[in-house]
Short mmCIF file of C-alpha atoms and ligand atoms in Angstrom, two decimals:
data_model
loop_
_atom_site.label_atom_id
_atom_site.label_comp_id
_atom_site.label_asym_id
_atom_site.label_seq_id
_atom_site.Cartn_x
_atom_site.Cartn_y
_atom_site.Cartn_z
CA MET A 75 -12.23 38.50 -3.27
CA LEU A 76 -11.92 34.91 -4.50
CA ASP A 77 -15.66 34.87 -5.06
CA GLU A 78 -15.26 37.98 -7.14
CA GLY A 79 -12.79 36.10 -9.30
CA LYS A 80 -9.66 37.86 -8.04
CA SER A 81 -6.43 35.90 -8.47
CA ILE A 82 -4.35 34.85 -5.49
CA GLN A 83 -1.53 37.13 -6.67
CA GLU A 84 -3.91 40.06 -6.72
CA ILE A 85 -5.20 39.17 -3.26
CA ARG A 86 -1.70 38.94 -1.91
CA GLU A 87 -0.73 42.31 -3.36
CA LYS A 88 -3.83 44.07 -2.04
CA THR A 89 -4.12 42.46 1.39
CA GLY A 90 -0.82 40.78 2.20
CA LEU A 91 -2.72 37.54 2.79
CA ALA A 92 -1.87 34.18 1.26
CA VAL A 93 -4.65 31.90 0.04
CA GLY A 94 -3.50 28.58 1.46
CA VAL A 95 -6.30 26.29 0.31
CA ASN A 96 -8.62 27.40 -2.43
CA ASN A 97 -12.00 25.72 -2.79
CA ILE A 98 -10.86 22.11 -2.43
CA SER A 99 -13.49 19.39 -2.21
CA LEU A 100 -12.42 15.86 -1.38
CA ASP A 101 -13.90 12.66 -0.06
CA ILE A 102 -11.50 10.36 1.74
CA GLU A 103 -12.65 6.82 2.35
CA ASP A 104 -12.43 4.82 5.53
CA GLY A 105 -9.21 2.79 5.58
CA GLU A 106 -7.73 4.61 2.63
CA MET A 107 -4.11 5.63 2.18
CA PHE A 108 -4.60 9.08 0.74
CA VAL A 109 -1.59 11.03 -0.44
CA ILE A 110 -1.42 14.78 -1.01
CA VAL A 111 1.39 15.84 -3.30
CA GLY A 112 2.56 19.15 -4.73
CA LEU A 113 5.52 21.51 -4.91
CA SER A 114 6.67 23.56 -1.97
CA GLY A 115 4.11 26.25 -1.17
CA SER A 116 1.27 24.50 -3.01
CA GLY A 117 -0.83 24.33 0.17
CA LYS A 118 -0.31 20.75 1.37
CA SER A 119 0.38 21.59 5.00
CA SER A 120 -2.35 24.22 5.01
CA LEU A 121 -4.83 21.58 3.87
CA ILE A 122 -3.82 18.77 6.22
CA ARG A 123 -3.79 21.13 9.18
CA CYS A 124 -7.45 21.87 8.50
CA MET A 125 -8.20 18.20 9.07
CA ASN A 126 -7.69 18.52 12.81
CA MET A 127 -8.52 22.23 12.91
CA LEU A 128 -4.98 23.42 13.59
CA ASN A 129 -5.90 25.67 10.67
CA ILE A 130 -9.40 27.04 10.82
CA PRO A 131 -10.94 27.27 7.37
CA THR A 132 -12.63 30.58 6.55
CA LYS A 133 -15.30 28.82 4.51
CA GLY A 134 -16.66 25.36 3.87
CA GLU A 135 -16.89 22.33 6.08
CA LEU A 136 -14.85 19.38 7.26
CA VAL A 137 -16.97 16.36 7.94
CA ILE A 138 -15.62 13.35 9.84
CA ASP A 139 -18.06 10.50 10.39
CA GLY A 140 -20.98 12.80 9.63
CA GLU A 141 -19.93 15.60 12.01
CA ASN A 142 -18.75 18.98 10.82
CA ILE A 143 -15.70 19.55 13.01
CA CYS A 144 -15.67 23.25 12.13
CA ASN A 145 -18.52 23.58 14.64
CA TYR A 146 -16.67 21.80 17.44
CA ASN A 147 -15.96 23.63 20.68
CA LYS A 148 -12.62 23.49 22.44
CA SER A 149 -13.22 20.33 24.43
CA GLN A 150 -14.68 18.49 21.45
CA LEU A 151 -11.59 19.39 19.46
CA GLN A 152 -9.36 18.20 22.25
CA GLU A 153 -11.21 14.90 22.30
CA LEU A 154 -10.92 14.64 18.52
CA ARG A 155 -7.16 15.17 18.58
CA ARG A 156 -6.60 12.79 21.46
CA LYS A 157 -8.71 9.91 20.30
CA LYS A 158 -9.61 10.09 16.67
CA VAL A 159 -7.05 12.00 14.66
CA ALA A 160 -3.32 11.76 15.36
CA MET A 161 -0.60 13.72 13.61
CA VAL A 162 2.98 12.74 12.83
CA PHE A 163 5.30 15.67 12.27
CA GLN A 164 8.26 16.03 10.00
CA HIS A 165 10.77 16.76 12.73
CA PHE A 166 9.72 13.99 15.09
CA GLY A 167 8.80 16.24 18.03
CA LEU A 168 10.22 13.79 20.56
CA LEU A 169 10.84 14.70 24.20
CA SER A 170 14.58 14.42 24.68
CA HIS A 171 14.56 13.68 28.42
CA ARG A 172 12.21 10.72 27.99
CA SER A 173 13.06 7.23 26.87
CA VAL A 174 11.54 5.69 23.76
CA LEU A 175 8.91 3.94 25.86
CA LYS A 176 8.01 7.11 27.78
CA ASN A 177 7.80 9.08 24.57
CA VAL A 178 5.42 6.58 23.07
CA GLU A 179 3.34 6.49 26.25
CA TYR A 180 2.99 10.23 26.35
CA GLY A 181 -0.40 10.55 24.66
CA LEU A 182 -1.91 7.96 26.99
CA GLU A 183 -0.35 9.56 30.03
CA VAL A 184 -2.10 12.87 29.39
CA GLN A 185 -5.33 10.91 29.10
CA ASP A 186 -4.72 9.36 32.55
CA VAL A 187 -4.64 5.85 31.19
CA PRO A 188 -3.41 3.53 34.00
CA LYS A 189 0.30 2.83 34.00
CA GLU A 190 0.23 -0.85 33.12
CA GLU A 191 -2.20 -0.43 30.30
CA ARG A 192 -0.28 2.40 28.73
CA ALA A 193 3.00 0.50 28.92
CA LYS A 194 1.33 -2.47 27.28
CA LYS A 195 -0.11 -0.39 24.45
CA ALA A 196 3.13 1.50 23.97
CA LYS A 197 5.08 -1.72 23.70
CA GLU A 198 2.70 -3.04 21.09
CA ALA A 199 3.16 0.09 19.00
CA ILE A 200 6.93 -0.05 19.41
CA LYS A 201 6.90 -3.61 18.17
CA LEU A 202 4.72 -2.67 15.24
CA VAL A 203 7.21 -0.08 13.99
CA GLY A 204 10.13 -2.48 14.43
CA LEU A 205 11.79 -0.95 17.48
CA GLU A 206 11.46 -3.80 19.93
CA GLY A 207 14.43 -3.80 22.30
CA TRP A 208 14.94 -0.03 22.10
CA GLU A 209 12.34 0.90 24.75
CA ASN A 210 14.83 2.26 27.26
CA TYR A 211 17.04 4.24 24.90
CA PHE A 212 16.83 8.01 24.61
CA PRO A 213 16.18 10.00 21.43
CA ARG A 214 19.78 11.24 21.23
CA GLN A 215 20.91 7.61 20.91
CA LEU A 216 18.74 6.97 17.85
CA SER A 217 19.20 7.61 14.14
CA GLY A 218 16.80 9.82 12.22
CA GLY A 219 14.87 6.86 10.88
CA MET A 220 14.49 5.41 14.35
CA LYS A 221 13.27 8.70 15.74
CA GLN A 222 10.71 8.81 12.98
CA ARG A 223 9.55 5.35 14.00
CA VAL A 224 9.16 6.53 17.59
CA GLY A 225 7.04 9.42 16.33
CA LEU A 226 4.92 6.97 14.39
CA ALA A 227 4.58 4.61 17.35
CA ARG A 228 3.49 7.49 19.53
CA ALA A 229 0.79 8.43 17.04
CA LEU A 230 -0.36 4.81 16.89
CA THR A 231 -0.72 4.23 20.64
CA ASN A 232 -3.84 6.34 20.84
CA GLU A 233 -5.33 3.98 18.30
CA PRO A 234 -6.51 6.86 16.18
CA GLU A 235 -8.85 6.16 13.30
CA ILE A 236 -7.10 8.76 11.21
CA LEU A 237 -3.38 9.42 10.92
CA LEU A 238 -2.21 12.71 9.47
CA MET A 239 1.39 12.64 8.29
CA ASP A 240 2.99 15.83 7.02
CA GLU A 241 6.14 14.92 5.05
CA PRO A 242 7.22 12.53 7.77
CA PHE A 243 9.99 10.93 5.73
CA SER A 244 11.51 13.89 3.96
CA ALA A 245 14.39 14.22 6.42
CA LEU A 246 15.43 10.60 5.92
CA ASP A 247 17.97 9.31 3.46
CA PRO A 248 16.66 7.24 0.54
CA LEU A 249 17.29 3.75 1.91
CA ILE A 250 15.75 4.39 5.31
CA ARG A 251 12.96 6.19 3.59
CA ARG A 252 12.21 3.11 1.51
CA ASP A 253 12.16 1.02 4.70
CA MET A 254 9.76 3.39 6.38
CA GLN A 255 7.46 3.36 3.37
CA THR A 256 7.32 -0.41 3.48
CA GLU A 257 6.74 -0.34 7.23
CA LEU A 258 3.92 2.15 6.88
CA LEU A 259 2.20 0.13 4.17
CA SER A 260 2.32 -2.99 6.26
CA ILE A 261 0.92 -1.14 9.28
CA GLU A 262 -1.90 0.24 7.19
CA ASP A 263 -2.52 -3.13 5.63
CA TYR A 264 -2.80 -4.71 9.04
CA MET A 265 -4.64 -2.08 11.03
CA ASP A 266 -6.99 -0.63 8.43
CA LYS A 267 -6.27 2.94 9.41
CA THR A 268 -7.17 5.92 7.32
CA ILE A 269 -3.87 7.62 6.56
CA ILE A 270 -3.44 11.03 4.99
CA PHE A 271 0.13 11.43 3.90
CA ILE A 272 1.90 14.44 2.46
CA THR A 273 4.92 14.41 0.23
CA HIS A 274 6.39 16.52 -2.53
CA ASP A 275 7.88 13.44 -4.21
CA MET A 276 5.68 11.98 -6.95
CA ASN A 277 7.44 8.61 -6.72
CA GLU A 278 6.67 8.38 -3.02
CA ALA A 279 3.11 9.54 -3.64
CA PHE A 280 2.42 6.84 -6.22
CA ARG A 281 4.25 4.18 -4.28
CA LEU A 282 2.14 4.73 -1.18
CA GLY A 283 -1.20 6.12 -2.23
CA ASP A 284 -4.42 4.28 -2.88
CA ARG A 285 -5.39 7.66 -4.26
CA VAL A 286 -3.36 10.78 -4.78
CA ALA A 287 -4.35 14.45 -4.83
CA LEU A 288 -2.08 16.86 -6.69
CA LEU A 289 -2.17 20.49 -5.50
CA LYS A 290 -0.89 23.63 -7.17
CA ASP A 291 -1.25 27.18 -5.84
CA GLY A 292 -3.69 26.04 -3.18
CA GLU A 293 -5.97 24.34 -5.70
CA LEU A 294 -6.69 20.74 -6.50
CA VAL A 295 -5.32 19.89 -9.94
CA GLN A 296 -6.24 16.20 -10.01
CA VAL A 297 -7.31 13.46 -7.64
CA GLY A 298 -7.49 9.75 -8.37
CA LYS A 299 -5.72 6.42 -8.30
CA PRO A 300 -2.10 6.54 -9.46
CA ARG A 301 -3.03 4.90 -12.76
CA ASP A 302 -5.62 7.62 -13.46
CA PHE A 303 -2.80 10.13 -13.60
CA PHE A 304 -1.17 8.16 -16.40
CA GLU A 305 -4.33 7.26 -18.24
CA ASN A 306 -6.12 10.60 -17.98
CA PRO A 307 -3.80 13.39 -16.89
CA ALA A 308 -5.98 16.43 -16.20
CA ASN A 309 -3.66 18.83 -18.02
CA ASP A 310 -0.08 19.47 -19.14
CA TYR A 311 1.00 20.27 -15.62
CA VAL A 312 0.08 16.74 -14.53
CA SER A 313 1.76 15.22 -17.57
CA SER A 314 5.03 16.95 -16.87
CA PHE A 315 4.80 16.05 -13.19
CA ILE A 316 4.67 12.32 -13.96
CA GLU A 317 6.98 12.26 -16.94
CA ASP A 318 9.91 10.38 -15.41
CA VAL A 319 8.05 7.78 -13.43
CA ASP A 320 8.57 4.04 -14.16
CA LYS A 321 5.04 2.76 -13.88
CA SER A 322 5.75 -0.89 -13.12
CA ARG A 323 7.79 0.13 -10.07
CA ILE A 324 5.24 2.63 -8.86
CA LEU A 325 1.88 1.06 -9.47
CA ARG A 326 0.70 -1.28 -6.77
CA VAL A 327 -1.50 -4.27 -7.29
CA LYS A 328 -4.24 -2.64 -5.23
CA THR A 329 -4.55 0.26 -7.63
CA VAL A 330 -4.81 -2.03 -10.63
CA MET A 331 -6.94 -4.90 -9.29
CA ARG A 332 -10.67 -5.22 -9.78
CA GLU A 333 -13.67 -6.80 -8.05
CA PRO A 334 -14.09 -10.54 -8.61
CA ILE A 335 -16.76 -11.22 -11.20
CA VAL A 336 -18.22 -14.04 -9.13
CA LEU A 337 -17.55 -14.51 -5.44
CA ALA A 338 -18.90 -17.17 -3.10
CA LYS A 339 -19.32 -17.17 0.67
CA LEU A 340 -19.10 -20.19 2.86
CA GLY A 341 -22.65 -21.49 3.26
CA ASP A 342 -23.76 -20.53 -0.27
CA ARG A 343 -25.66 -23.18 -2.25
CA THR A 344 -24.00 -24.96 -5.13
CA ASP A 345 -26.94 -24.28 -7.48
CA LYS A 346 -26.78 -20.55 -6.96
CA ILE A 347 -23.04 -20.30 -7.46
CA LEU A 348 -23.15 -22.56 -10.49
CA GLU A 349 -25.81 -20.38 -12.06
CA ASP A 350 -23.70 -17.28 -11.36
CA LEU A 351 -20.64 -18.88 -12.85
CA ASN A 352 -22.50 -20.01 -15.97
CA ASN A 353 -24.09 -16.61 -16.47
CA LYS A 354 -20.74 -14.88 -16.22
CA ASP A 355 -18.95 -17.53 -18.26
CA ARG A 356 -16.48 -18.43 -15.52
CA ASP A 357 -15.29 -21.86 -14.47
CA PHE A 358 -14.26 -21.10 -10.92
CA CYS A 359 -14.65 -18.51 -8.19
CA TYR A 360 -13.01 -17.69 -4.89
CA VAL A 361 -14.69 -18.46 -1.59
CA ILE A 362 -14.53 -16.21 1.46
CA GLY A 363 -15.54 -16.63 5.10
CA ASP A 364 -17.37 -14.32 7.51
CA LYS A 365 -14.49 -11.94 7.90
CA GLN A 366 -13.84 -11.76 4.18
CA GLU A 367 -10.90 -14.13 4.60
CA LEU A 368 -9.85 -16.09 1.54
CA LEU A 369 -10.60 -19.79 2.06
CA GLY A 370 -10.03 -21.18 -1.42
CA TYR A 371 -12.01 -21.63 -4.57
CA VAL A 372 -14.75 -23.82 -6.08
CA GLU A 373 -14.92 -25.06 -9.64
CA SER A 374 -18.08 -25.23 -11.69
CA ASP A 375 -17.28 -28.80 -12.80
CA THR A 376 -17.25 -29.97 -9.20
CA ILE A 377 -20.26 -28.13 -7.83
CA GLY A 378 -22.21 -28.93 -11.00
CA LYS A 379 -22.12 -32.55 -9.92
CA HIS A 380 -23.58 -31.79 -6.50
CA PRO A 381 -26.76 -29.76 -6.81
CA GLY A 382 -28.65 -28.95 -3.63
CA HIS A 383 -25.63 -28.78 -1.34
CA LYS A 384 -23.71 -26.10 0.47
CA ILE A 385 -20.49 -25.34 -1.34
CA ASP A 386 -18.52 -25.80 1.89
CA SER A 387 -17.27 -29.31 1.26
CA PHE A 388 -16.17 -28.56 -2.30
CA VAL A 389 -13.77 -25.73 -1.51
CA VAL A 390 -10.24 -26.31 -2.78
CA GLU A 391 -8.07 -24.83 -0.10
CA GLU A 392 -4.75 -24.57 -1.87
CA VAL A 393 -4.76 -21.15 -3.35
CA GLU A 394 -2.08 -18.71 -4.39
CA SER A 395 -2.54 -15.03 -3.75
CA ILE A 396 -0.71 -11.74 -4.19
CA ASN A 397 -0.44 -9.11 -1.49
CA ARG A 398 -2.27 -5.94 -2.47
CA ASN A 399 0.77 -3.82 -1.73
CA ALA A 400 3.05 -5.68 -4.13
CA PHE A 401 4.35 -3.62 -7.01
CA VAL A 402 3.07 -4.55 -10.41
CA PHE A 403 6.53 -5.58 -11.61
CA GLU A 404 6.72 -8.14 -8.80
CA THR A 405 3.67 -9.94 -10.16
CA PHE A 406 5.05 -10.54 -13.63
CA SER A 407 6.26 -14.04 -12.87
CA LYS A 408 3.03 -15.07 -11.15
CA LEU A 409 0.72 -13.74 -13.80
CA ASP A 410 2.85 -14.60 -16.78
CA GLU A 411 0.82 -16.06 -19.62
CA SER A 412 -2.01 -17.23 -17.42
CA ASP A 413 -5.33 -15.58 -17.96
CA ILE A 414 -6.96 -16.63 -14.71
CA ASP A 415 -7.93 -14.19 -12.01
CA VAL A 416 -5.38 -14.33 -9.21
CA ALA A 417 -6.60 -13.45 -5.71
CA VAL A 418 -5.33 -10.23 -4.11
CA THR A 419 -5.24 -10.30 -0.32
CA ASP A 420 -4.10 -8.14 2.57
CA LYS A 421 -1.90 -9.08 5.48
CA ARG A 422 -4.83 -10.65 7.30
CA ASN A 423 -5.57 -12.80 4.27
CA ARG A 424 -8.76 -10.95 3.46
CA LEU A 425 -9.71 -11.03 -0.20
CA ARG A 426 -9.50 -7.49 -1.56
CA GLY A 427 -9.80 -8.08 -5.29
CA VAL A 428 -8.50 -10.07 -8.23
CA ILE A 429 -6.06 -9.39 -11.01
CA ASP A 430 -5.11 -11.05 -14.26
CA HIS A 431 -2.44 -10.62 -16.89
CA GLN A 432 -4.66 -8.40 -19.01
CA ASP A 433 -5.23 -5.96 -16.12
CA ILE A 434 -1.50 -5.47 -15.78
CA VAL A 435 -0.91 -5.06 -19.48
CA SER A 436 -3.61 -2.45 -19.79
CA ALA A 437 -2.39 -0.57 -16.72
CA LEU A 438 1.14 -0.40 -18.09
CA THR A 439 0.38 0.38 -21.70
CA HIS A 440 -2.05 3.21 -21.16
N1 ATP B 586 0.93 30.70 8.92
C1 ATP B 586 0.92 31.24 7.73
N2 ATP B 586 0.68 32.54 7.54
C2 ATP B 586 0.64 33.09 6.31
N3 ATP B 586 0.85 32.39 5.18
C3 ATP B 586 1.12 31.10 5.29
C4 ATP B 586 1.16 30.44 6.56
N4 ATP B 586 1.44 29.15 6.37
C5 ATP B 586 1.55 28.98 5.03
N5 ATP B 586 1.35 30.14 4.39
C6 ATP B 586 1.35 30.34 2.94
O1 ATP B 586 0.42 29.45 2.37
C7 ATP B 586 0.90 28.89 1.16
C8 ATP B 586 0.90 27.39 1.28
O2 ATP B 586 1.83 26.99 2.28
P1 ATP B 586 1.94 25.52 2.82
O3 ATP B 586 2.80 25.54 4.02
O4 ATP B 586 0.57 24.95 2.95
O5 ATP B 586 2.68 24.82 1.60
P2 ATP B 586 3.24 23.33 1.48
O6 ATP B 586 2.64 22.76 0.23
O7 ATP B 586 3.04 22.58 2.73
O8 ATP B 586 4.79 23.59 1.21
P3 ATP B 586 6.09 22.76 1.72
O9 ATP B 586 6.24 21.60 0.77
O10 ATP B 586 7.21 23.74 1.53
O11 ATP B 586 5.89 22.34 3.14
C9 ATP B 586 2.28 29.50 0.93
O12 ATP B 586 2.14 30.53 0.01
C10 ATP B 586 2.68 30.03 2.30
O13 ATP B 586 3.46 31.19 2.14
MG1 MG B 587 4.36 21.77 4.20
#
């Protein structure tokens, strides 16, 4: 009926069926924090539940690492849910007769992971979500925010590549919610997980998301970086959705930064980098190591005096950087007046991009 151009109202009247997700096409990148936002009933849960086949789509495909999971049989799906894709639910889903530690171990227990190993992994996850010391408490002794952390730790112990989170923070009060958002960002920053996060709060969506998808009536209205929604709202619905948002407190450095114009790796030759710098009219560039870690910078003046060398001995190691999850307003003092590219790094000190004063101004004034 959809193919025949019938509306979802018409379909509901004639058949009694709801169209949950209507013809949505999305690519989600490895390591991305992808947020799905929309009003109640817009199809968010229906969509995320397709991503581990709790909902079976009637049409289309769902490809994870090149495999269409719609074709998976029962045991392949079980494997997928145990190892690759974990889900965190809104109402915690904790087992009340088990301690925090035993709750977090649960997923490993059903996989027959040996006792010592699972305790070790569970404790790591508990530490990661900030609950160290609470291992032997029971759910009834915890606050809502703490229970949510246990749920998150449990999802993390399986070391899934993909975390699905369906409005995990909506039951929490605003302060705890803010804490959990910060916690989640730092976990993602550190572990490089792909996280798909649902919320109906636009502020939360923009605060967390590398990219955001806005749904309405089961359809995709717009998908993009938070700043795209301000710069190019797809229609009036989007404009009214974002009307009351304070951009400087919502936009994160990572959604505003850009690629460095020139970048050097340890081991590069001075001549090559100098040529690059001259061509691009730059007087310095950052230097990274094998693991993309930020080591410092080299200046054209210096390497210009030493042709035919590796750049390694000319790297200036004192370098200031900004974490990619910082809010734009937090960078004002660092970027004030200066027009140099400041390095943007993650928690492991890997260089993720650069940003200058002009980038911020253009992001905020658009
Ligand atoms: N199991 C179901 N059977 C029939 N219709 C359903 C089912 N689950 C959801 N729907 C319908 O699908 C549509 C989308 O629902 P969905 O739960 O995906 O919305 P949502 O965006 O997650 O909303 P909320 O913010 O309230 O959680 C709604 O019209 C709903 O009535
Ligand atoms: Mg829902």
